[in-house]
Coordinates of N, CA and C in Angstrom, one line a residue:
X1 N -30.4 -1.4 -12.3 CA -29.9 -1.7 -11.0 C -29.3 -0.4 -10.4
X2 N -29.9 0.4 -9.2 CA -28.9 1.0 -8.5 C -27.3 1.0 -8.1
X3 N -26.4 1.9 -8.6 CA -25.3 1.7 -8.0 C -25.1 1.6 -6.1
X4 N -24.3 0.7 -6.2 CA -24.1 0.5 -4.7 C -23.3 1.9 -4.2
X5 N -23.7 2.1 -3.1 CA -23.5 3.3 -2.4 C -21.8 3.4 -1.7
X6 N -20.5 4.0 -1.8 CA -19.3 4.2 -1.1 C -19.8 4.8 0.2
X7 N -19.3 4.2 0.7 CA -18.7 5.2 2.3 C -18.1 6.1 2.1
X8 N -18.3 7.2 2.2 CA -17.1 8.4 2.3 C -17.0 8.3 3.9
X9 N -15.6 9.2 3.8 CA -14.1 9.8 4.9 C -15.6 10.6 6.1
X10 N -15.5 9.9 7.2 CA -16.0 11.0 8.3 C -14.9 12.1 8.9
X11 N -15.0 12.6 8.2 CA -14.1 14.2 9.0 C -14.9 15.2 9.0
X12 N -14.7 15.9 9.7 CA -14.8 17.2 10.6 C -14.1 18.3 10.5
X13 N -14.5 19.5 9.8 CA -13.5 20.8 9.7 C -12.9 21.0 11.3
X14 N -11.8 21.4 11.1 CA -11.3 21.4 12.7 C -10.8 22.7 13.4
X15 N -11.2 23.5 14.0 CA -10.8 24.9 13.9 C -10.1 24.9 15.6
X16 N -9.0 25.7 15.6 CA -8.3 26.0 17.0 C -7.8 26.9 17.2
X17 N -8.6 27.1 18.7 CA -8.8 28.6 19.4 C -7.7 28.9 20.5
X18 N -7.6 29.9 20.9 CA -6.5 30.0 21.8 C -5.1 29.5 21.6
X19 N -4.7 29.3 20.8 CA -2.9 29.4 20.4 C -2.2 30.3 20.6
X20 N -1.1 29.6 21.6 CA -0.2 30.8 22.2 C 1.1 30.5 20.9
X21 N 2.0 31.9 20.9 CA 2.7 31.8 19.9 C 4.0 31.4 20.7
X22 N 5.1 30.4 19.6 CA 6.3 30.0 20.2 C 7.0 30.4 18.8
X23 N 7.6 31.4 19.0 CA 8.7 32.0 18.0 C 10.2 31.4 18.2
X24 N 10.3 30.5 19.6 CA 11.7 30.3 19.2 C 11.5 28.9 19.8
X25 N 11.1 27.8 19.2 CA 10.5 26.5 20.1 C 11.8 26.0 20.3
X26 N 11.7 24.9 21.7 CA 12.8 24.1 21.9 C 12.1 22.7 21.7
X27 N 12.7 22.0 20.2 CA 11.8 20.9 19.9 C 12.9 20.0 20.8
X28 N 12.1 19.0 21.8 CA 12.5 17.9 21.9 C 11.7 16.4 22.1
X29 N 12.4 15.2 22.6 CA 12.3 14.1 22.6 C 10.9 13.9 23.3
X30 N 10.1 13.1 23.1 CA 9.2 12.6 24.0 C 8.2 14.1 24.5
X31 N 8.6 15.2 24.4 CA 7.8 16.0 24.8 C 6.0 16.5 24.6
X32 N 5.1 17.3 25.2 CA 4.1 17.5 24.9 C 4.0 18.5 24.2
X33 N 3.5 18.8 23.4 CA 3.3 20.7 23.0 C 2.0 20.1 22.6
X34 N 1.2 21.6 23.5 CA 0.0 21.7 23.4 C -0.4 23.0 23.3
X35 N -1.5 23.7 21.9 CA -2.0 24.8 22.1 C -1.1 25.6 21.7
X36 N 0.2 25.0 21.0 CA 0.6 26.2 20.3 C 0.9 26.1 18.9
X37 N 1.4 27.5 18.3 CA 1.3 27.6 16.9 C 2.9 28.0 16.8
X38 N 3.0 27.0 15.8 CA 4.4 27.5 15.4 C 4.5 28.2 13.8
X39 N 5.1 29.3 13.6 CA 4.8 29.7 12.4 C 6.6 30.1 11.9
X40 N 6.7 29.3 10.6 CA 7.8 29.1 9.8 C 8.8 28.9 10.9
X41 N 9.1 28.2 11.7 CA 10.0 27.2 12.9 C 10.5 26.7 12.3
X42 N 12.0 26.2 12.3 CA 13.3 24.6 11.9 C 13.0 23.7 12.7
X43 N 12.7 22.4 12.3 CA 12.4 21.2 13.2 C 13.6 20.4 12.6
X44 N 14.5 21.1 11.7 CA 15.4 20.3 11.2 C 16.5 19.4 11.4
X45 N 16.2 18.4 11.7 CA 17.0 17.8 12.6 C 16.7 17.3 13.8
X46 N 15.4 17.9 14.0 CA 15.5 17.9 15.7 C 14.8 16.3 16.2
X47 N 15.3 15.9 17.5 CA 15.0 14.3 17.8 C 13.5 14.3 18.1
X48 N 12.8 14.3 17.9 CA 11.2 14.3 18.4 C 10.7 12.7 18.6
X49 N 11.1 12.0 18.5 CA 11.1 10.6 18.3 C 9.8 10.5 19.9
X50 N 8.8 9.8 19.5 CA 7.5 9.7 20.9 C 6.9 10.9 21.3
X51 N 7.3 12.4 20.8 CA 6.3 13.5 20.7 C 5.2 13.9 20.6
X52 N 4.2 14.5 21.4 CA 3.1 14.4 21.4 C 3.1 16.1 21.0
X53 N 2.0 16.4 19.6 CA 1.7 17.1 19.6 C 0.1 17.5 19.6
X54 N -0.8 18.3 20.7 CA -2.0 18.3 20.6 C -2.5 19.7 20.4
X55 N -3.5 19.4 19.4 CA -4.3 21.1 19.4 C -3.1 22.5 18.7
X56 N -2.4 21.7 17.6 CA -1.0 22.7 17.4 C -1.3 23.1 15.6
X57 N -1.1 24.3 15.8 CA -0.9 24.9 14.6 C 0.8 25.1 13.7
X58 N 1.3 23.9 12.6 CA 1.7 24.2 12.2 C 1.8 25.3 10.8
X59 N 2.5 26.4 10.3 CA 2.3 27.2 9.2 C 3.6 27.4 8.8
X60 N 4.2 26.3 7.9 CA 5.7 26.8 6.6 C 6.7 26.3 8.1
X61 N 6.4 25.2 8.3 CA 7.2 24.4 9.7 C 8.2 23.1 8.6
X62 N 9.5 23.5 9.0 CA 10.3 22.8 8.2 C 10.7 21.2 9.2
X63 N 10.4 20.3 8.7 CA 10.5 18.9 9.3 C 11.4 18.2 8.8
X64 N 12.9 18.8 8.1 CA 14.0 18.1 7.7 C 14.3 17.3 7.9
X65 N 14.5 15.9 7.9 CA 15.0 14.9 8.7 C 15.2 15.0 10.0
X66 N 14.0 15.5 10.9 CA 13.3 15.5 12.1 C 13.1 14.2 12.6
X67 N 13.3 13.4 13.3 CA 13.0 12.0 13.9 C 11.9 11.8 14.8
X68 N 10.5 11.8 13.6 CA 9.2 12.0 14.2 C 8.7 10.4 14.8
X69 N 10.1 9.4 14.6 CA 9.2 8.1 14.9 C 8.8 7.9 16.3
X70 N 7.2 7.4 15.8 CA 6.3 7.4 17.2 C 5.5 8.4 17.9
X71 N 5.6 9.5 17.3 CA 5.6 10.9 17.4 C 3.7 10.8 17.7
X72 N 3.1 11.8 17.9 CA 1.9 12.0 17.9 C 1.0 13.3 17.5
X73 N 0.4 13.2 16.0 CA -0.2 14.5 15.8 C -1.9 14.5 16.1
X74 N -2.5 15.2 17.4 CA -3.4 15.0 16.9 C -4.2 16.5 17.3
X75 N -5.3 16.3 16.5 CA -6.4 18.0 16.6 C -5.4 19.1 16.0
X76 N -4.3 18.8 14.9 CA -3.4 19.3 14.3 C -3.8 20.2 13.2
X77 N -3.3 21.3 12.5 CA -2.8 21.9 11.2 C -1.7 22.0 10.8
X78 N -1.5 21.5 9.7 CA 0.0 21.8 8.7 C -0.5 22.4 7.9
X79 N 0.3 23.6 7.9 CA 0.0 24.6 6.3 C 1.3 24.3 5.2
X80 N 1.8 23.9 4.5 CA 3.1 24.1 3.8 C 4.1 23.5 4.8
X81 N 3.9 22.3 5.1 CA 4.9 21.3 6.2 C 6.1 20.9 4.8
X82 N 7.4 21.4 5.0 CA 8.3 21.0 3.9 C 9.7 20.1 4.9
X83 N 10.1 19.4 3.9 CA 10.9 18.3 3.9 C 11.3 17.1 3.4
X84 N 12.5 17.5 2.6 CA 12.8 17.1 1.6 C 13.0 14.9 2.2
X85 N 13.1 15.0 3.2 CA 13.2 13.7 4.1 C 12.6 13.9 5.1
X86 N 11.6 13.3 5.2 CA 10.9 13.1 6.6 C 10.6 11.7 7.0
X87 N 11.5 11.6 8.0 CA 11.4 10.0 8.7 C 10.1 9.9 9.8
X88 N 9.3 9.6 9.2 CA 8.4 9.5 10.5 C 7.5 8.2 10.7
X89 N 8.9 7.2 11.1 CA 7.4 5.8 10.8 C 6.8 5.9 12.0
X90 N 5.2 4.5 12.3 CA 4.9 4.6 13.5 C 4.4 6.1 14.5
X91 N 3.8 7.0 13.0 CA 3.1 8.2 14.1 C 2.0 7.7 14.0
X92 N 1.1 8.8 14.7 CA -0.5 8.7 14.7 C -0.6 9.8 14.5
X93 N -1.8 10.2 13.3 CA -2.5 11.2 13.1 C -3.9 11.1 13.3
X94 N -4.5 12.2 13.8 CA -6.2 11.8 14.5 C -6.9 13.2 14.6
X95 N -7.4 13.5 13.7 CA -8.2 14.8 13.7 C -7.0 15.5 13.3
X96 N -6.9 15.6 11.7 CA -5.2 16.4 11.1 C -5.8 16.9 9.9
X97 N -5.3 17.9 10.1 CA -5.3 18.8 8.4 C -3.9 19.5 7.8
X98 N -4.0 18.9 6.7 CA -2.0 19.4 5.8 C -2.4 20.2 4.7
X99 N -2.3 21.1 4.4 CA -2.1 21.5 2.9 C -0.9 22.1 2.5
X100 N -1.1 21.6 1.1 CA 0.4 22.0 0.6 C 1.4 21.6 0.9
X101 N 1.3 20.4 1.7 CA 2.6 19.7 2.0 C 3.9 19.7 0.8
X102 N 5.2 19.5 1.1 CA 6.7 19.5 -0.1 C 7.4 18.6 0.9
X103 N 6.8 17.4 0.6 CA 7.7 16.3 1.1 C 8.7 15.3 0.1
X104 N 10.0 15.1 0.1 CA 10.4 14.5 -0.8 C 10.3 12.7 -0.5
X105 N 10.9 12.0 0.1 CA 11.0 11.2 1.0 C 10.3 11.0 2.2
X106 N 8.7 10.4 2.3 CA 8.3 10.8 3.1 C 7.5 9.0 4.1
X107 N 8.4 8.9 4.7 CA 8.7 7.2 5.6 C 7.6 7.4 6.6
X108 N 6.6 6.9 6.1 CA 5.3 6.9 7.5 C 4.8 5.5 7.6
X109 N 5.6 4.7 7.2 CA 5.1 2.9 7.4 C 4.6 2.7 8.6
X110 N 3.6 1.6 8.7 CA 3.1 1.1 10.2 C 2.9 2.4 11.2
X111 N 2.2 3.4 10.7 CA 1.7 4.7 11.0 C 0.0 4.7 11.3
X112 N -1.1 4.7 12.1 CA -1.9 4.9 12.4 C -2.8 6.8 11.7
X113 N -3.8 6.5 10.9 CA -4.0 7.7 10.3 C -5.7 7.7 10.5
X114 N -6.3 8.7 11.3 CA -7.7 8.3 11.6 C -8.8 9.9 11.4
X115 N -9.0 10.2 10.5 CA -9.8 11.1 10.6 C -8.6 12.6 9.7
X116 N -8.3 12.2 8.5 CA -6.8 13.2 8.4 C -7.0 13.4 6.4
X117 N -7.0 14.8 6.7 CA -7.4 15.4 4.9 C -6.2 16.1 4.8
X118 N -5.8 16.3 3.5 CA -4.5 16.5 3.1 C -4.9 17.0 1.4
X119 N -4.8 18.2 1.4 CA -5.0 19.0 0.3 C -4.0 19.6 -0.4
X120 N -4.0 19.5 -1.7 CA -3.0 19.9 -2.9 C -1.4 19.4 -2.2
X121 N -0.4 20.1 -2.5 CA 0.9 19.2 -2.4 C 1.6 18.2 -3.5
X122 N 2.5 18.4 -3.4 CA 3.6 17.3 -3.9 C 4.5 16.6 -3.1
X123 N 4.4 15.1 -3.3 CA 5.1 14.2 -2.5 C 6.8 13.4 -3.3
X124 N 7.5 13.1 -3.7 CA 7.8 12.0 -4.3 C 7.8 10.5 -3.8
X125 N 7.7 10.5 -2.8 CA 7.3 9.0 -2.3 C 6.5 9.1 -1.1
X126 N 5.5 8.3 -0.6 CA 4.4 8.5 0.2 C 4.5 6.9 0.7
X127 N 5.1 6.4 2.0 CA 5.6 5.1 2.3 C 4.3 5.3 3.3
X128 N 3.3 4.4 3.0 CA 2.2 4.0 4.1 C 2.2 2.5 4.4
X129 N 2.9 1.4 3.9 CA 3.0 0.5 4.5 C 3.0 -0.1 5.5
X130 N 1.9 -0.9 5.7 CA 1.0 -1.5 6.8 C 0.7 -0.8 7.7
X131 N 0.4 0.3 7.1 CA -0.2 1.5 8.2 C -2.1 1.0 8.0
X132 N -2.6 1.7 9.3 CA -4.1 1.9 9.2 C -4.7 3.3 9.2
X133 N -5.5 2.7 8.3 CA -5.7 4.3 7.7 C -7.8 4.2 7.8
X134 N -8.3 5.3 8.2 CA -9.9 5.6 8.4 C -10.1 6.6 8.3
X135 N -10.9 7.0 7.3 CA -11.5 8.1 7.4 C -10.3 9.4 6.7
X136 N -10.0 8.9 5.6 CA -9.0 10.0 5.3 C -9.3 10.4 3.2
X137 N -8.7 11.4 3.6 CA -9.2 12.0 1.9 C -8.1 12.8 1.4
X138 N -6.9 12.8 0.4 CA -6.3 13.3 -0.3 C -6.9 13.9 -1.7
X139 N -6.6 15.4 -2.0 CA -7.3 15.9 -3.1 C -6.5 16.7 -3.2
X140 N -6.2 16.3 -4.8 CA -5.5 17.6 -5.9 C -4.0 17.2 -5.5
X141 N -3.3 16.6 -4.8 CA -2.2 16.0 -4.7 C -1.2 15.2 -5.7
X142 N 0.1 15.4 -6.0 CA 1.1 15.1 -6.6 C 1.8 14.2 -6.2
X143 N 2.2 12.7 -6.5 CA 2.3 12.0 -5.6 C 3.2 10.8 -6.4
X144 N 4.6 11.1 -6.7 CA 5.3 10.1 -7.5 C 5.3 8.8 -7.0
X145 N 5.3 8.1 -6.2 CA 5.3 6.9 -5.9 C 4.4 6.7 -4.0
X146 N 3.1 6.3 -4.0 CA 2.3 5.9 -2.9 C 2.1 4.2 -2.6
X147 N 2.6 3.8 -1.5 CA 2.9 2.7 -1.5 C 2.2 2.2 -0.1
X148 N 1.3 1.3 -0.9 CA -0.1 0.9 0.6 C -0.1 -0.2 0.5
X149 N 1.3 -0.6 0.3 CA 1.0 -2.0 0.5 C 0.9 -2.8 2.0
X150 N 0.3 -4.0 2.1 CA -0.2 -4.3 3.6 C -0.9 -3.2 4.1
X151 N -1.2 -2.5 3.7 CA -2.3 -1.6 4.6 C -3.7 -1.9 4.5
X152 N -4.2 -1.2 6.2 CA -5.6 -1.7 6.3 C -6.2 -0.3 6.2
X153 N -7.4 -0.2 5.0 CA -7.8 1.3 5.2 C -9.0 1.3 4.3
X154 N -9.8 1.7 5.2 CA -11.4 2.1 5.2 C -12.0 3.5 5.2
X155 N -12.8 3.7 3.9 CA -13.5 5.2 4.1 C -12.2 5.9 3.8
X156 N -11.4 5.6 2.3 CA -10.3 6.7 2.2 C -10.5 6.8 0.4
X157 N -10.2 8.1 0.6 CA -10.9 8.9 -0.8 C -9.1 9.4 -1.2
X158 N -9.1 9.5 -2.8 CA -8.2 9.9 -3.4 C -8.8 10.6 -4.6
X159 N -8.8 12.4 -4.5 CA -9.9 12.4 -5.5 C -8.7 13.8 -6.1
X160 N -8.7 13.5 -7.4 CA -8.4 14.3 -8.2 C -6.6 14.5 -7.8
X161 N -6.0 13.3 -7.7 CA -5.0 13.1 -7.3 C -4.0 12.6 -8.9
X162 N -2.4 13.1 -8.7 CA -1.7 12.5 -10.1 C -0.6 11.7 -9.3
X163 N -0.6 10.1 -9.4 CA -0.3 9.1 -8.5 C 0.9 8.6 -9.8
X164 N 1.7 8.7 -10.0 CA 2.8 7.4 -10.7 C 2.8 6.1 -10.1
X165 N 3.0 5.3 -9.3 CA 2.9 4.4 -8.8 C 2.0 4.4 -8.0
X166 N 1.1 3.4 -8.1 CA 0.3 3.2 -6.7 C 0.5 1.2 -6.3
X167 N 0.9 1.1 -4.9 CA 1.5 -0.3 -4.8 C 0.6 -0.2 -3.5
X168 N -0.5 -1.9 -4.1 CA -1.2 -2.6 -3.1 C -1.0 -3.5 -2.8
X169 N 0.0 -3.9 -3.0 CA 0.7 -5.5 -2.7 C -0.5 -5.7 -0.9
X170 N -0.8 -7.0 -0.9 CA -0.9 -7.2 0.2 C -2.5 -6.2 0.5
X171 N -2.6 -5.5 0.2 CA -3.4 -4.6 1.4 C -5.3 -5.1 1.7
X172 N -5.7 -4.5 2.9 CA -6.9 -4.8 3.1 C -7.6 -3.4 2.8
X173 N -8.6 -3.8 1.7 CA -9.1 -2.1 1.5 C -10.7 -2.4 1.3
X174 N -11.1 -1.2 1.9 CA -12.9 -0.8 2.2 C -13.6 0.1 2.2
X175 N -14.0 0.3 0.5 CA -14.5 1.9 0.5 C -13.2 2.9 0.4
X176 N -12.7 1.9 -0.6 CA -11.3 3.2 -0.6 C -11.9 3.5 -2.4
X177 N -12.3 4.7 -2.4 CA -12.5 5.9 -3.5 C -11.4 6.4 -4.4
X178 N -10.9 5.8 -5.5 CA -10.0 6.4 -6.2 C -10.4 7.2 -7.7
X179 N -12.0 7.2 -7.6 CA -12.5 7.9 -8.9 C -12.1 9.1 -9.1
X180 N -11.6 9.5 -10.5 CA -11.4 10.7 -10.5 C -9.7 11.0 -10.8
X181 N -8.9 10.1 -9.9 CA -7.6 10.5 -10.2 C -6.6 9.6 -10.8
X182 N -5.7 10.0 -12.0 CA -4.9 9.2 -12.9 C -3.5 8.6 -12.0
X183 N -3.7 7.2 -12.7 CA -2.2 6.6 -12.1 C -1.2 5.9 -13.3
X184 N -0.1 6.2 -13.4 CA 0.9 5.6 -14.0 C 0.6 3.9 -14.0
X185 N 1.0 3.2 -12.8 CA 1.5 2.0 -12.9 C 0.6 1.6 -11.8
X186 N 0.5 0.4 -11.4 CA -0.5 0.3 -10.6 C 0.4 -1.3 -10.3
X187 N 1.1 -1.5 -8.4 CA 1.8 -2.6 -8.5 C 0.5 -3.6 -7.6
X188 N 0.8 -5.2 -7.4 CA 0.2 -5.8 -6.5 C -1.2 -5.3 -6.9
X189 N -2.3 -6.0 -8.0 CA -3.3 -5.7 -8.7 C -4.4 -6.0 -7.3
X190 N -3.7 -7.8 -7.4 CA -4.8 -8.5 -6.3 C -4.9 -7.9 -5.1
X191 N -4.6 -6.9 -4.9 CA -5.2 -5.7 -3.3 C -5.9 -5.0 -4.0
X192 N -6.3 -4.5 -5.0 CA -7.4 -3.6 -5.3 C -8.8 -4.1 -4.7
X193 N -9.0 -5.1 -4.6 CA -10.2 -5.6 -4.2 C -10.8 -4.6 -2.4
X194 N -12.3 -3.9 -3.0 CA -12.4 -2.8 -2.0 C -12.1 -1.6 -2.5
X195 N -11.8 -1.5 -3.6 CA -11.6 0.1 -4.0 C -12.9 0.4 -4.9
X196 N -12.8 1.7 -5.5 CA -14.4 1.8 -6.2 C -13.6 2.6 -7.1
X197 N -14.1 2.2 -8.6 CA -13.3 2.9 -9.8 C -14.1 3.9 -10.9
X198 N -13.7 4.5 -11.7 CA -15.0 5.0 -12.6 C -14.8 4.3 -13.9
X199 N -15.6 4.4 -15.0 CA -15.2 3.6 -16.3 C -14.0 3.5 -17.1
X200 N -13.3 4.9 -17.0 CA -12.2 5.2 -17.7 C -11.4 4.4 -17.0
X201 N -11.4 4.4 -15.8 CA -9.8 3.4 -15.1 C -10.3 2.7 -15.5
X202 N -11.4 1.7 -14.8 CA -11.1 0.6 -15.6 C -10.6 0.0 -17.1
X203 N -10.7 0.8 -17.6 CA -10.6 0.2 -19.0 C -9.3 0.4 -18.8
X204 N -8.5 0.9 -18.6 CA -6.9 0.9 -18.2 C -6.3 0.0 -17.2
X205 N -7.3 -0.4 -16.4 CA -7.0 -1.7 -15.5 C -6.8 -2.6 -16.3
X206 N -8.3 -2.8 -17.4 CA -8.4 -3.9 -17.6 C -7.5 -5.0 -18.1
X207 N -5.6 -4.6 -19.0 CA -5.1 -5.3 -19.2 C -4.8 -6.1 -17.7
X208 N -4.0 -5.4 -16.6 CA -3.4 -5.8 -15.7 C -4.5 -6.7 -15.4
X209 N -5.7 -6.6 -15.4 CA -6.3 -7.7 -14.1 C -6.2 -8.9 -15.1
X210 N -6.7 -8.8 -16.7 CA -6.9 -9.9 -17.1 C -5.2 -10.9 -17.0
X211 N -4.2 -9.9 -17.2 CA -3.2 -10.9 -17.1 C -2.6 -11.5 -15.2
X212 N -3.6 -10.6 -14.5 CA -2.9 -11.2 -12.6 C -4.2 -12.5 -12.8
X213 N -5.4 -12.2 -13.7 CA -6.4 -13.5 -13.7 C -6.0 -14.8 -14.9
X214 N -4.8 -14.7 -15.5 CA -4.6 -15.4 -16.4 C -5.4 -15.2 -18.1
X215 N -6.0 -14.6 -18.1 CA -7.0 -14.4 -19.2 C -6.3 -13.9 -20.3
X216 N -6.4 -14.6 -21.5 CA -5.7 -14.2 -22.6 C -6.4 -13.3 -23.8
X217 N -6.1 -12.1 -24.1 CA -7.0 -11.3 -25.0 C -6.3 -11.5 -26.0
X218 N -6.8 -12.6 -27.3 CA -6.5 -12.4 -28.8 C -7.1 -11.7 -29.7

């Protein structure tokens, strides 16, 4: 019998032309920035809370406890986005590229993620909670605790990723790709349903499901 075929992530390399440089930005509230590149900038602190950022090059852009809630990234680059706390529930990301992110605490619950790849990095907590997520692919990432629980997310790849916790309490998932990368603990079993595994996980699943299915192995 043929294996059944996964959906992979529709993304699009994203390249952006004409970037004016802002060496000394004045980040604020609600504002637009468009079309520019900020390179090694302090956002530390700063209130961004409903910020629309379009067509912007970030490179070594520090987002300290920055108040990104509601914020808006899209047709975006992060090169090496660090911060040790980044509150950003409630953004939207849409046509986004990160690599190397150093996030320690990183609060994106009920967050909108649609078309957004995110290469190598270390996280210690990765809060996606009842966020919706399409079309997205993390690779080669370090990721102590990822937490999708309630979340709705389709066409999302985790390849060659080192996850300590992964928590699906609740979630709706479709064509989510986790072959390839190892997880510590695995919370809320009954949300896996929708993900696609390779042999080795499973055989490491297999205690957890038989005990969330009752099944007794003597």
């Amino acid at each position: 019998m043929a294996a059944a075929k996964v959906a992979a992530p529709r993304i699009s390399p994203l390249t952006l032309d004409g970037l004016r440089d802002e060496p000394s930005p004045d980040f604020q509230r609600g504002e637009r920035y468009d079309g520019i590149r900020f390179n090694h900038a302090a956002a530390d602190g700063a209130e961004l809370s409903g910020a629309d950022f379009i067509e912007c090059d970030f490179n070594g852009v520090s987002f300290n406890e920055a108040q990104l809630r509601g914020a808006t990234f899209r047709d975006c680059i992060l090169n090496e986005p660090y911060a040790p706390v980044f509150p950003a529930a409630r953004t939207s990301w849409r046509e986004v590229e990160i690599s190397n992110p150093r996030w320690g605490s990183a609060e994106m619950y009920e967050g909108a993620w649609h078309s957004v790849r995110i290469d190598g990095g270390k996280l210690d907590f990765l809060n996606l909670r009842g966020s919706k997520m399409m079309d997205v692919q993390i690779t080669g990432c370090i990721i102590n605790e990822l937490d999708l629980g309630a979340c709705t997310a389709t066409r999302v790849v985790l390849k060659e990723c080192t996850i300590g916790t992964l928590d699906v309490t609740g979630a709706k998932l479709k064509d989510v790709d986790l072959r390839g990368s190892d997880f510590r603990t695995i919370n809320g079993i009954g949300g896996l349903s929708g993900v696609v595994v390779d042999d080795y996980q499973l055989s490491l699943l297999a205690p957890l499901l038989a005990g969330h299915l009752g099944i007794r192995v003597v």
